[in-house]
mmCIF file of C-alpha atoms and ligand atoms in Angstrom:
data_model
loop_
_atom_site.group_PDB
_atom_site.id
_atom_site.type_symbol
_atom_site.label_atom_id
_atom_site.label_comp_id
_atom_site.label_asym_id
_atom_site.label_seq_id
_atom_site.Cartn_x
_atom_site.Cartn_y
_atom_site.Cartn_z
ATOM 1 C CA UNK A 1 11.637 27.017 26.752
ATOM 2 C CA UNK A 2 8.089 27.241 26.776
ATOM 3 C CA UNK A 3 6.841 25.871 23.205
ATOM 4 C CA UNK A 4 3.322 25.104 22.258
ATOM 5 C CA UNK A 5 2.937 22.646 20.475
ATOM 6 C CA UNK A 6 -1.030 22.355 17.638
ATOM 7 C CA UNK A 7 -2.200 20.007 16.045
ATOM 8 C CA UNK A 8 -5.193 21.370 13.481
ATOM 9 C CA UNK A 9 -6.424 18.651 10.996
ATOM 10 C CA UNK A 10 -9.294 18.791 8.630
ATOM 11 C CA UNK A 11 -10.859 16.248 6.031
ATOM 12 C CA UNK A 12 -11.350 18.637 3.396
ATOM 13 C CA UNK A 13 -12.182 16.430 -0.025
ATOM 14 C CA UNK A 14 -9.409 13.058 -1.692
ATOM 15 C CA UNK A 15 -8.930 10.523 -3.853
ATOM 16 C CA UNK A 16 -11.134 8.060 -5.107
ATOM 17 C CA UNK A 17 -13.834 9.032 -2.201
ATOM 18 C CA UNK A 18 -12.210 8.976 1.086
ATOM 19 C CA UNK A 19 -8.740 7.343 0.623
ATOM 20 C CA UNK A 20 -6.048 9.986 0.099
ATOM 21 C CA UNK A 21 -5.386 13.851 -0.117
ATOM 22 C CA UNK A 22 -3.705 14.243 -4.049
ATOM 23 C CA UNK A 23 -0.750 15.912 -4.594
ATOM 24 C CA UNK A 24 -1.198 18.649 -5.686
ATOM 25 C CA UNK A 25 -4.286 19.771 -2.105
ATOM 26 C CA UNK A 26 -1.256 19.023 0.209
ATOM 27 C CA UNK A 27 0.774 21.163 -2.118
ATOM 28 C CA UNK A 28 -1.561 24.053 -1.701
ATOM 29 C CA UNK A 29 -1.269 23.579 2.336
ATOM 30 C CA UNK A 30 1.772 23.064 2.606
ATOM 31 C CA UNK A 31 2.820 26.266 -0.069
ATOM 32 C CA UNK A 32 -0.202 28.352 2.347
ATOM 33 C CA UNK A 33 1.294 27.416 5.443
ATOM 34 C CA UNK A 34 5.233 27.822 4.197
ATOM 35 C CA UNK A 35 4.566 31.477 2.905
ATOM 36 C CA UNK A 36 2.326 32.860 6.049
ATOM 37 C CA UNK A 37 4.216 31.175 8.910
ATOM 38 C CA UNK A 38 6.881 33.743 8.783
ATOM 39 C CA UNK A 39 6.889 34.916 12.185
ATOM 40 C CA UNK A 40 4.353 33.095 13.733
ATOM 41 C CA UNK A 41 5.629 30.112 14.481
ATOM 42 C CA UNK A 42 9.391 28.063 14.829
ATOM 43 C CA UNK A 43 8.227 24.774 12.939
ATOM 44 C CA UNK A 44 5.928 23.263 11.318
ATOM 45 C CA UNK A 45 4.851 20.140 9.226
ATOM 46 C CA UNK A 46 2.371 18.858 7.148
ATOM 47 C CA UNK A 47 0.447 14.947 7.295
ATOM 48 C CA UNK A 48 -1.331 12.991 6.032
ATOM 49 C CA UNK A 49 -3.406 10.377 7.371
ATOM 50 C CA UNK A 50 -6.044 8.827 5.477
ATOM 51 C CA UNK A 51 -7.720 12.021 4.177
ATOM 52 C CA UNK A 52 -7.500 13.780 6.414
ATOM 53 C CA UNK A 53 -4.479 16.355 6.289
ATOM 54 C CA UNK A 54 -2.617 17.690 10.231
ATOM 55 C CA UNK A 55 -0.766 20.377 10.410
ATOM 56 C CA UNK A 56 1.875 20.704 12.946
ATOM 57 C CA UNK A 57 3.563 23.503 14.760
ATOM 58 C CA UNK A 58 5.257 24.673 18.220
ATOM 59 C CA UNK A 59 5.565 28.285 19.064
ATOM 60 C CA UNK A 60 5.526 30.017 21.609
ATOM 61 C CA UNK A 61 1.537 31.711 20.897
ATOM 62 C CA UNK A 62 0.277 29.505 23.934
ATOM 63 C CA UNK A 63 -3.500 27.181 23.111
ATOM 64 C CA UNK A 64 -6.081 28.050 20.395
ATOM 65 C CA UNK A 65 -4.044 31.444 19.688
ATOM 66 C CA UNK A 66 -6.204 33.235 17.101
ATOM 67 C CA UNK A 67 -3.749 33.989 14.562
ATOM 68 C CA UNK A 68 -2.207 30.033 14.632
ATOM 69 C CA UNK A 69 -5.794 29.293 14.487
ATOM 70 C CA UNK A 70 -5.826 31.359 11.117
ATOM 71 C CA UNK A 71 -2.904 30.322 9.467
ATOM 72 C CA UNK A 72 -4.639 26.438 9.537
ATOM 73 C CA UNK A 73 -8.524 28.185 8.422
ATOM 74 C CA UNK A 74 -6.461 29.825 4.910
ATOM 75 C CA UNK A 75 -4.550 26.953 4.307
ATOM 76 C CA UNK A 76 -7.773 24.223 4.732
ATOM 77 C CA UNK A 77 -9.450 27.012 1.996
ATOM 78 C CA UNK A 78 -6.425 27.236 0.080
ATOM 79 C CA UNK A 79 -6.130 23.447 0.441
ATOM 80 C CA UNK A 80 -9.593 23.026 -0.691
ATOM 81 C CA UNK A 81 -10.195 24.947 -3.429
ATOM 82 C CA UNK A 82 -7.596 22.649 -4.666
ATOM 83 C CA UNK A 83 -9.810 20.373 -4.128
ATOM 84 C CA UNK A 84 -12.688 20.838 -6.374
ATOM 85 C CA UNK A 85 -10.717 22.496 -9.270
ATOM 86 C CA UNK A 86 -9.579 18.575 -9.210
ATOM 87 C CA UNK A 87 -13.439 17.034 -8.528
ATOM 88 C CA UNK A 88 -11.951 15.329 -5.326
ATOM 89 C CA UNK A 89 -14.595 13.569 -2.733
ATOM 90 C CA UNK A 90 -15.834 15.605 -0.475
ATOM 91 C CA UNK A 91 -13.739 18.918 -0.713
ATOM 92 C CA UNK A 92 -14.044 20.713 1.644
ATOM 93 C CA UNK A 93 -16.139 18.238 4.276
ATOM 94 C CA UNK A 94 -14.521 19.185 7.524
ATOM 95 C CA UNK A 95 -14.877 23.453 6.269
ATOM 96 C CA UNK A 96 -18.041 23.164 8.083
ATOM 97 C CA UNK A 97 -18.812 26.936 8.513
ATOM 98 C CA UNK A 98 -18.910 29.920 5.595
ATOM 99 C CA UNK A 99 -15.889 31.731 7.761
ATOM 100 C CA UNK A 100 -13.522 32.103 9.635
ATOM 101 C CA UNK A 101 -14.452 33.505 14.003
ATOM 102 C CA UNK A 102 -11.161 33.339 16.311
ATOM 103 C CA UNK A 103 -10.327 29.905 16.702
ATOM 104 C CA UNK A 104 -11.615 26.347 13.966
ATOM 105 C CA UNK A 105 -12.671 24.453 17.535
ATOM 106 C CA UNK A 106 -15.817 24.010 16.150
ATOM 107 C CA UNK A 107 -15.728 24.832 13.452
ATOM 108 C CA UNK A 108 -14.930 21.090 12.221
ATOM 109 C CA UNK A 109 -11.255 20.810 11.781
ATOM 110 C CA UNK A 110 -10.556 18.895 14.855
ATOM 111 C CA UNK A 111 -7.970 19.966 17.574
ATOM 112 C CA UNK A 112 -5.294 19.192 20.013
ATOM 113 C CA UNK A 113 -2.922 21.685 20.808
ATOM 114 C CA UNK A 114 -0.441 21.703 24.695
ATOM 115 C CA UNK A 115 2.046 23.842 26.463
ATOM 116 C CA UNK A 116 4.961 23.485 28.156
ATOM 117 C CA UNK A 117 8.743 23.779 29.196
ATOM 118 C CA UNK A 118 10.544 22.239 26.595
ATOM 119 C CA UNK A 119 13.275 19.893 28.278
ATOM 120 C CA UNK A 120 17.162 20.163 27.059
ATOM 121 C CA UNK A 121 16.142 16.935 24.930
ATOM 122 C CA UNK A 122 12.164 16.029 24.200
ATOM 123 C CA UNK A 123 11.471 14.210 22.429
ATOM 124 C CA UNK A 124 7.390 13.628 20.930
ATOM 125 C CA UNK A 125 4.704 10.930 19.359
ATOM 126 C CA UNK A 126 2.444 12.387 16.991
ATOM 127 C CA UNK A 127 -1.049 9.249 15.867
ATOM 128 C CA UNK A 128 -3.720 10.719 13.599
ATOM 129 C CA UNK A 129 -6.301 8.260 12.812
ATOM 130 C CA UNK A 130 -8.517 8.125 10.097
ATOM 131 C CA UNK A 131 -12.110 6.381 9.394
ATOM 132 C CA UNK A 132 -13.001 5.629 13.276
ATOM 133 C CA UNK A 133 -13.605 8.504 15.841
ATOM 134 C CA UNK A 134 -12.147 10.031 19.520
ATOM 135 C CA UNK A 135 -12.661 7.770 21.577
ATOM 136 C CA UNK A 136 -10.026 5.224 19.655
ATOM 137 C CA UNK A 137 -7.290 6.852 22.060
ATOM 138 C CA UNK A 138 -9.137 5.647 25.002
ATOM 139 C CA UNK A 139 -7.024 2.192 25.785
ATOM 140 C CA UNK A 140 -3.868 2.952 24.082
ATOM 141 C CA UNK A 141 -3.306 5.752 26.264
ATOM 142 C CA UNK A 142 -4.697 2.796 29.651
ATOM 143 C CA UNK A 143 -2.483 0.767 28.553
ATOM 144 C CA UNK A 144 0.375 2.759 28.009
ATOM 145 C CA UNK A 145 -0.393 5.564 31.150
ATOM 146 C CA UNK A 146 -1.753 3.342 33.993
ATOM 147 C CA UNK A 147 -1.343 -0.572 33.247
ATOM 148 C CA UNK A 148 2.462 -1.653 34.512
ATOM 149 C CA UNK A 149 1.826 -4.924 32.394
ATOM 150 C CA UNK A 150 1.809 -2.731 28.450
ATOM 151 C CA UNK A 151 3.858 -0.352 31.052
ATOM 152 C CA UNK A 152 6.991 -1.861 32.954
ATOM 153 C CA UNK A 153 7.396 2.121 33.655
ATOM 154 C CA UNK A 154 4.928 2.725 36.461
ATOM 155 C CA UNK A 155 6.520 -0.273 38.086
ATOM 156 C CA UNK A 156 10.494 0.427 37.368
ATOM 157 C CA UNK A 157 10.689 4.410 37.645
ATOM 158 C CA UNK A 158 10.206 6.138 40.216
ATOM 159 C CA UNK A 159 8.255 9.683 38.568
ATOM 160 C CA UNK A 160 6.180 7.334 36.701
ATOM 161 C CA UNK A 161 5.261 5.059 39.542
ATOM 162 C CA UNK A 162 3.903 8.703 41.798
ATOM 163 C CA UNK A 163 0.746 7.532 38.817
ATOM 164 C CA UNK A 164 -0.934 10.135 36.317
ATOM 165 C CA UNK A 165 -4.426 12.551 35.977
ATOM 166 C CA UNK A 166 -6.513 12.327 32.956
ATOM 167 C CA UNK A 167 -9.417 14.305 31.686
ATOM 168 C CA UNK A 168 -11.705 12.381 30.379
ATOM 169 C CA UNK A 169 -14.489 14.450 28.265
ATOM 170 C CA UNK A 170 -18.770 13.100 28.037
ATOM 171 C CA UNK A 171 -18.150 14.169 24.906
ATOM 172 C CA UNK A 172 -22.219 13.084 24.928
ATOM 173 C CA UNK A 173 -23.102 16.251 26.230
ATOM 174 C CA UNK A 174 -22.722 18.877 23.969
ATOM 175 C CA UNK A 175 -23.987 22.731 25.555
ATOM 176 C CA UNK A 176 -19.953 22.366 26.354
ATOM 177 C CA UNK A 177 -17.112 20.421 27.643
ATOM 178 C CA UNK A 178 -18.431 18.194 29.655
ATOM 179 C CA UNK A 179 -15.099 17.233 32.237
ATOM 180 C CA UNK A 180 -14.213 14.902 35.030
ATOM 181 C CA UNK A 181 -11.520 14.332 36.745
ATOM 182 C CA UNK A 182 -8.925 10.807 37.311
ATOM 183 C CA UNK A 183 -6.324 10.483 39.284
ATOM 184 C CA UNK A 184 -4.460 6.720 38.760
ATOM 185 C CA UNK A 185 -3.487 4.438 40.338
ATOM 186 C CA UNK A 186 -6.036 5.204 42.453
ATOM 187 C CA UNK A 187 -9.571 5.463 40.827
ATOM 188 C CA UNK A 188 -7.665 3.040 37.508
ATOM 189 C CA UNK A 189 -11.218 1.006 38.172
ATOM 190 C CA UNK A 190 -13.262 3.997 38.046
ATOM 191 C CA UNK A 191 -11.192 5.133 35.015
ATOM 192 C CA UNK A 192 -11.922 1.975 33.245
ATOM 193 C CA UNK A 193 -14.866 2.431 33.625
ATOM 194 C CA UNK A 194 -15.362 5.217 31.641
ATOM 195 C CA UNK A 195 -13.289 4.441 28.558
ATOM 196 C CA UNK A 196 -15.029 1.406 27.817
ATOM 197 C CA UNK A 197 -17.384 3.540 26.849
ATOM 198 C CA UNK A 198 -15.435 5.131 24.075
ATOM 199 C CA UNK A 199 -18.170 6.883 21.752
ATOM 200 C CA UNK A 200 -19.423 8.370 25.429
ATOM 201 C CA UNK A 201 -16.049 9.148 27.718
ATOM 202 C CA UNK A 202 -13.151 10.570 25.770
ATOM 203 C CA UNK A 203 -9.807 10.949 27.012
ATOM 204 C CA UNK A 204 -8.953 14.664 26.466
ATOM 205 C CA UNK A 205 -5.531 15.263 28.411
ATOM 206 C CA UNK A 206 -3.040 13.196 30.340
ATOM 207 C CA UNK A 207 -0.727 14.957 33.528
ATOM 208 C CA UNK A 208 2.166 13.241 35.831
ATOM 209 C CA UNK A 209 1.049 13.794 38.741
ATOM 210 C CA UNK A 210 5.001 13.704 39.682
ATOM 211 C CA UNK A 211 5.684 16.786 37.886
ATOM 212 C CA UNK A 212 2.451 18.424 36.887
ATOM 213 C CA UNK A 213 3.170 18.897 33.826
ATOM 214 C CA UNK A 214 0.932 17.194 30.244
ATOM 215 C CA UNK A 215 1.747 14.590 29.359
ATOM 216 C CA UNK A 216 -0.572 13.995 26.036
ATOM 217 C CA UNK A 217 -3.677 15.883 24.305
ATOM 218 C CA UNK A 218 -5.947 14.338 22.054
ATOM 219 C CA UNK A 219 -8.649 15.630 20.302
ATOM 220 C CA UNK A 220 -12.189 15.067 21.131
ATOM 221 C CA UNK A 221 -14.081 17.227 18.037
ATOM 222 C CA UNK A 222 -17.624 15.547 17.941
ATOM 223 C CA UNK A 223 -18.673 16.671 14.172
ATOM 224 C CA UNK A 224 -22.173 15.637 14.253
ATOM 225 C CA UNK A 225 -22.241 17.950 17.633
ATOM 226 C CA UNK A 226 -21.157 20.317 14.962
ATOM 227 C CA UNK A 227 -23.238 20.031 12.364
ATOM 228 C CA UNK A 228 -26.276 18.904 14.259
ATOM 229 C CA UNK A 229 -25.529 15.514 11.462
ATOM 230 C CA UNK A 230 -23.599 12.872 10.615
ATOM 231 C CA UNK A 231 -21.328 15.126 8.150
ATOM 232 C CA UNK A 232 -17.691 11.703 8.822
ATOM 233 C CA UNK A 233 -16.357 10.307 11.270
ATOM 234 C CA UNK A 234 -13.998 12.886 13.480
ATOM 235 C CA UNK A 235 -11.043 11.161 12.628
ATOM 236 C CA UNK A 236 -8.530 12.778 15.862
ATOM 237 C CA UNK A 237 -6.060 13.199 16.665
ATOM 238 C CA UNK A 238 -3.097 12.505 19.334
ATOM 239 C CA UNK A 239 0.299 14.222 22.137
ATOM 240 C CA UNK A 240 2.004 12.576 23.551
ATOM 241 C CA UNK A 241 5.659 13.520 24.878
ATOM 242 C CA UNK A 242 7.196 10.872 25.696
ATOM 243 C CA UNK A 243 10.719 9.587 27.865
ATOM 244 C CA UNK A 244 12.002 9.891 31.294
ATOM 245 C CA UNK A 245 9.447 10.574 34.139
ATOM 246 C CA UNK A 246 6.467 10.104 31.142
ATOM 247 C CA UNK A 247 6.247 6.154 29.004
ATOM 248 C CA UNK A 248 8.324 5.657 26.957
ATOM 249 C CA UNK A 249 8.447 5.345 22.827
ATOM 250 C CA UNK A 250 7.943 1.812 23.098
ATOM 251 C CA UNK A 251 6.233 1.946 26.108
ATOM 252 C CA UNK A 252 3.266 4.731 23.956
ATOM 253 C CA UNK A 253 3.473 2.205 20.753
ATOM 254 C CA UNK A 254 3.008 -0.801 22.511
ATOM 255 C CA UNK A 255 -0.722 -1.106 22.854
ATOM 256 C CA UNK A 256 -1.535 -0.369 18.538
ATOM 257 C CA UNK A 257 -0.457 -3.863 18.629
ATOM 258 C CA UNK A 258 -3.633 -4.966 19.535
ATOM 259 C CA UNK A 259 -5.872 -4.419 16.990
ATOM 260 C CA UNK A 260 -8.991 -3.730 19.328
ATOM 261 C CA UNK A 261 -11.596 -2.407 17.613
ATOM 262 C CA UNK A 262 -13.977 1.133 16.900
ATOM 263 C CA UNK A 263 -15.906 2.772 15.491
ATOM 264 C CA UNK A 264 -15.852 3.734 11.943
ATOM 265 C CA UNK A 265 -14.464 2.557 8.383
ATOM 266 C CA UNK A 266 -17.571 1.560 5.576
ATOM 267 C CA UNK A 267 -19.762 4.588 5.699
ATOM 268 C CA UNK A 268 -18.493 5.692 9.876
ATOM 269 C CA UNK A 269 -20.999 3.117 10.780
ATOM 270 C CA UNK A 270 -19.008 -0.009 11.956
ATOM 271 C CA UNK A 271 -16.406 -1.560 14.464
ATOM 272 C CA UNK A 272 -13.764 -3.127 12.983
ATOM 273 C CA UNK A 273 -10.181 -3.423 14.374
ATOM 274 C CA UNK A 274 -7.456 0.228 13.955
ATOM 275 C CA UNK A 275 -4.396 -0.565 12.048
ATOM 276 C CA UNK A 276 -0.977 1.194 12.541
ATOM 277 C CA UNK A 277 0.165 1.657 9.868
ATOM 278 C CA UNK A 278 3.797 2.993 8.060
ATOM 279 C CA UNK A 279 2.614 6.809 6.775
ATOM 280 C CA UNK A 280 1.234 7.627 3.679
ATOM 281 C CA UNK A 281 -0.472 4.938 3.489
ATOM 282 C CA UNK A 282 -3.997 5.073 1.533
ATOM 283 C CA UNK A 283 -7.108 3.346 3.309
ATOM 284 C CA UNK A 284 -8.605 0.515 1.222
ATOM 285 C CA UNK A 285 -11.057 -2.656 2.659
ATOM 286 C CA UNK A 286 -14.868 -1.954 3.863
ATOM 287 C CA UNK A 287 -13.542 2.036 3.875
ATOM 288 C CA UNK A 288 -10.779 1.105 6.769
ATOM 289 C CA UNK A 289 -10.203 -1.073 8.529
ATOM 290 C CA UNK A 290 -9.418 2.570 10.360
ATOM 291 C CA UNK A 291 -6.080 3.268 10.720
ATOM 292 C CA UNK A 292 -3.589 5.046 13.173
ATOM 293 C CA UNK A 293 0.406 6.427 12.221
ATOM 294 C CA UNK A 294 2.261 7.362 14.298
ATOM 295 C CA UNK A 295 5.614 10.189 13.293
ATOM 296 C CA UNK A 296 7.916 10.468 16.967
ATOM 297 C CA UNK A 297 10.268 13.365 16.823
ATOM 298 C CA UNK A 298 12.540 15.359 19.299
ATOM 299 C CA UNK A 299 12.581 19.132 19.536
ATOM 300 C CA UNK A 300 14.835 21.311 20.006
ATOM 301 C CA UNK A 301 14.408 24.915 20.969
ATOM 302 C CA UNK A 302 10.602 24.528 19.530
ATOM 303 C CA UNK A 303 12.566 23.267 16.253
ATOM 304 C CA UNK A 304 11.235 20.041 15.029
ATOM 305 C CA UNK A 305 14.177 17.160 14.032
ATOM 306 C CA UNK A 306 12.804 14.455 11.061
ATOM 307 C CA UNK A 307 10.353 12.814 12.104
ATOM 308 C CA UNK A 308 11.191 8.211 12.683
ATOM 309 C CA UNK A 309 7.380 6.618 11.571
ATOM 310 C CA UNK A 310 7.142 4.563 14.710
ATOM 311 C CA UNK A 311 5.155 2.117 12.900
ATOM 312 C CA UNK A 312 6.596 0.825 9.366
ATOM 313 C CA UNK A 313 9.678 -1.244 11.811
ATOM 314 C CA UNK A 314 8.964 -5.189 10.139
ATOM 315 C CA UNK A 315 7.501 -6.213 13.409
ATOM 316 C CA UNK A 316 4.367 -4.317 12.778
ATOM 317 C CA UNK A 317 3.842 -5.700 9.209
ATOM 318 C CA UNK A 318 3.384 -8.801 11.774
ATOM 319 C CA UNK A 319 0.534 -6.969 13.917
ATOM 320 C CA UNK A 320 -1.016 -5.676 10.073
ATOM 321 C CA UNK A 321 -0.918 -9.396 9.039
ATOM 322 C CA UNK A 322 -3.446 -10.464 12.439
ATOM 323 C CA UNK A 323 -5.045 -6.626 12.417
ATOM 324 C CA UNK A 324 -5.883 -7.831 8.485
ATOM 325 C CA UNK A 325 -7.450 -11.280 9.963
ATOM 326 C CA UNK A 326 -9.229 -9.579 12.141
ATOM 327 C CA UNK A 327 -11.060 -7.440 9.749
ATOM 328 C CA UNK A 328 -10.965 -9.833 7.148
ATOM 329 C CA UNK A 329 -13.605 -12.282 10.283
ATOM 330 C CA UNK A 330 -15.576 -9.332 11.539
ATOM 331 C CA UNK A 331 -16.444 -8.102 7.560
ATOM 332 C CA UNK A 332 -18.114 -12.057 7.691
ATOM 333 C CA UNK A 333 -20.998 -11.471 10.208
ATOM 334 C CA UNK A 334 -21.856 -7.784 7.306
ATOM 335 C CA UNK A 335 -24.218 -6.170 9.697
ATOM 336 C CA UNK A 336 -25.417 -8.578 12.478
ATOM 337 C CA UNK A 337 -25.263 -7.349 15.829
ATOM 338 C CA UNK A 338 -21.296 -5.798 16.906
ATOM 339 C CA UNK A 339 -20.526 -5.612 13.456
ATOM 340 C CA UNK A 340 -22.022 -1.900 12.677
ATOM 341 C CA UNK A 341 -22.425 0.705 15.664
ATOM 342 C CA UNK A 342 -25.588 0.727 17.269
ATOM 343 C CA UNK A 343 -28.519 2.665 15.702
ATOM 344 C CA UNK A 344 -27.117 6.015 18.046
ATOM 345 C CA UNK A 345 -23.569 5.870 16.656
ATOM 346 C CA UNK A 346 -24.699 4.956 12.847
ATOM 347 C CA UNK A 347 -23.846 7.725 9.928
ATOM 348 C CA UNK A 348 -26.351 7.633 7.442
ATOM 349 C CA UNK A 349 -29.872 7.627 9.151
ATOM 350 C CA UNK A 350 -31.959 4.715 6.808
ATOM 351 C CA UNK A 351 -32.132 1.478 9.432
ATOM 352 C CA UNK A 352 -33.426 4.602 11.707
ATOM 353 C CA UNK A 353 -36.071 5.465 9.433
ATOM 354 C CA UNK A 354 -37.228 1.880 8.421
ATOM 355 C CA UNK A 355 -37.633 0.805 11.785
ATOM 356 C CA UNK A 356 -39.922 3.817 12.671
ATOM 357 C CA UNK A 357 -41.791 2.129 9.278
ATOM 358 C CA UNK A 358 -41.675 -1.034 10.788
ATOM 359 C CA UNK A 359 -42.718 -0.630 14.345
ATOM 360 C CA UNK A 360 -46.551 0.668 13.486
ATOM 361 C CA UNK A 361 -46.997 -2.764 11.871
ATOM 362 C CA UNK A 362 -46.805 -5.278 16.254
ATOM 363 C CA UNK A 363 -49.490 -6.384 17.784
ATOM 364 C CA UNK A 364 -49.091 -7.227 21.091
ATOM 365 C CA UNK A 365 -50.568 -11.368 21.220
ATOM 366 C CA UNK A 366 -54.227 -11.499 23.270
ATOM 367 C CA UNK A 367 -52.768 -13.552 25.720
ATOM 368 C CA UNK A 368 -53.448 -17.007 25.436
ATOM 369 C CA UNK A 369 -56.546 -17.970 27.996
HETATM 370 C C1 F6R B 401 -13.641 10.085 7.449
HETATM 371 C C2 F6R B 401 -14.646 9.062 6.245
HETATM 372 C C3 F6R B 401 -15.298 8.424 7.261
HETATM 373 C C4 F6R B 401 -16.865 8.297 5.401
HETATM 374 C C5 F6R B 401 -17.454 7.615 6.325
HETATM 375 C C6 F6R B 401 -19.192 8.121 5.358
HETATM 376 O O1 F6R B 401 -12.873 9.511 7.081
HETATM 377 O O2 F6R B 401 -14.371 8.969 5.131
HETATM 378 O O3 F6R B 401 -16.389 8.060 8.034
HETATM 379 O O4 F6R B 401 -17.018 10.111 6.260
HETATM 380 O O5 F6R B 401 -17.857 6.105 6.041
HETATM 381 O O6 F6R B 401 -18.227 8.615 3.890
HETATM 382 P P1 F6R B 401 -20.448 8.066 2.518
HETATM 383 O O7 F6R B 401 -21.086 9.083 2.993
HETATM 384 O O8 F6R B 401 -19.096 9.127 2.056
HETATM 385 O O9 F6R B 401 -19.176 7.053 2.163
HETATM 386 MG MG1 MG B 402 -13.116 11.518 4.969
HETATM 387 MG MG1 MG B 403 -10.278 11.077 7.018
#
């Protein structure tokens, strides 16, 4: 069967600042999708990661389907009503438009959708990150799909050994979708050259070269491109199919043990290590550190199994302690150097305004005789 997986997520308000949605908000979203999904979807799940609510649907309607998008939009509107009633912070903040207009793309919520022929066994992973931006997935995707030091399957399996095709988006371009396709292993240096700049170039999707089908899809939206100003971090979602001609689940999750530095955390304006956390973890220290969750599913006939929390295993406790150390260490240097994001990525305008004021006072000293 040809199935479409759709993840649509938004921050529509949270308790105690940017920590987590309230139980009532999540219940309102869940009730709405359950009551209105009849005949539209094969299955659905509601997740939250940090302050973001994500809806996972399986269906047969293809990517970008107006009715699926409308279902998600209306669920977020229902949740926003509760957020306002409860005085939650940032109620409805990712709903940037007043009325739904056929597709949530460009309206605030993040979207990741892929359509494929379902395998007899269909394991897939749903990642969601909070307090960071879509470039956070560049390094883990590069390591999982292009580096045999992380993924021995690239050497051990003749199918994985044929490499992968990456579609990379230039998210600095606002006139439309500016994308490039690169194949590994032949163009892995070209790929690495782009992906190192994770504020500008972002992996959108990955495809198998052995079978031609899609392995991964990430959300790439940047809210400030939509709103013309910063309205919060983009908090990306990612779907990755696992096993057989794709990397194994263990190869896909292994890179998150690095706790690599990503943009985000306090006021969306810092660099902090990405911490893999168990489902339901709120955010805490310094509006961070940025977090990522991973729900592992199996699917048959578009029906989901229960999910396994891929970052709940005790090994990840050791990773979290190390990432916490990295976060604390980076915070010791406050706003200096790489601790804070470069000017163009700052979520607040105070620094730019102050520089503009004091710039005028600079003088070029007369050369000495
Ligand atoms: C993401 C998130 C942050 C905030 C940012 C600024 O979920 O919550 O990126 O948007 O920290 O928020 P304010 O200005 O409301 O503190
Ligand atoms: Mg938020
Ligand atoms: Mg968030």
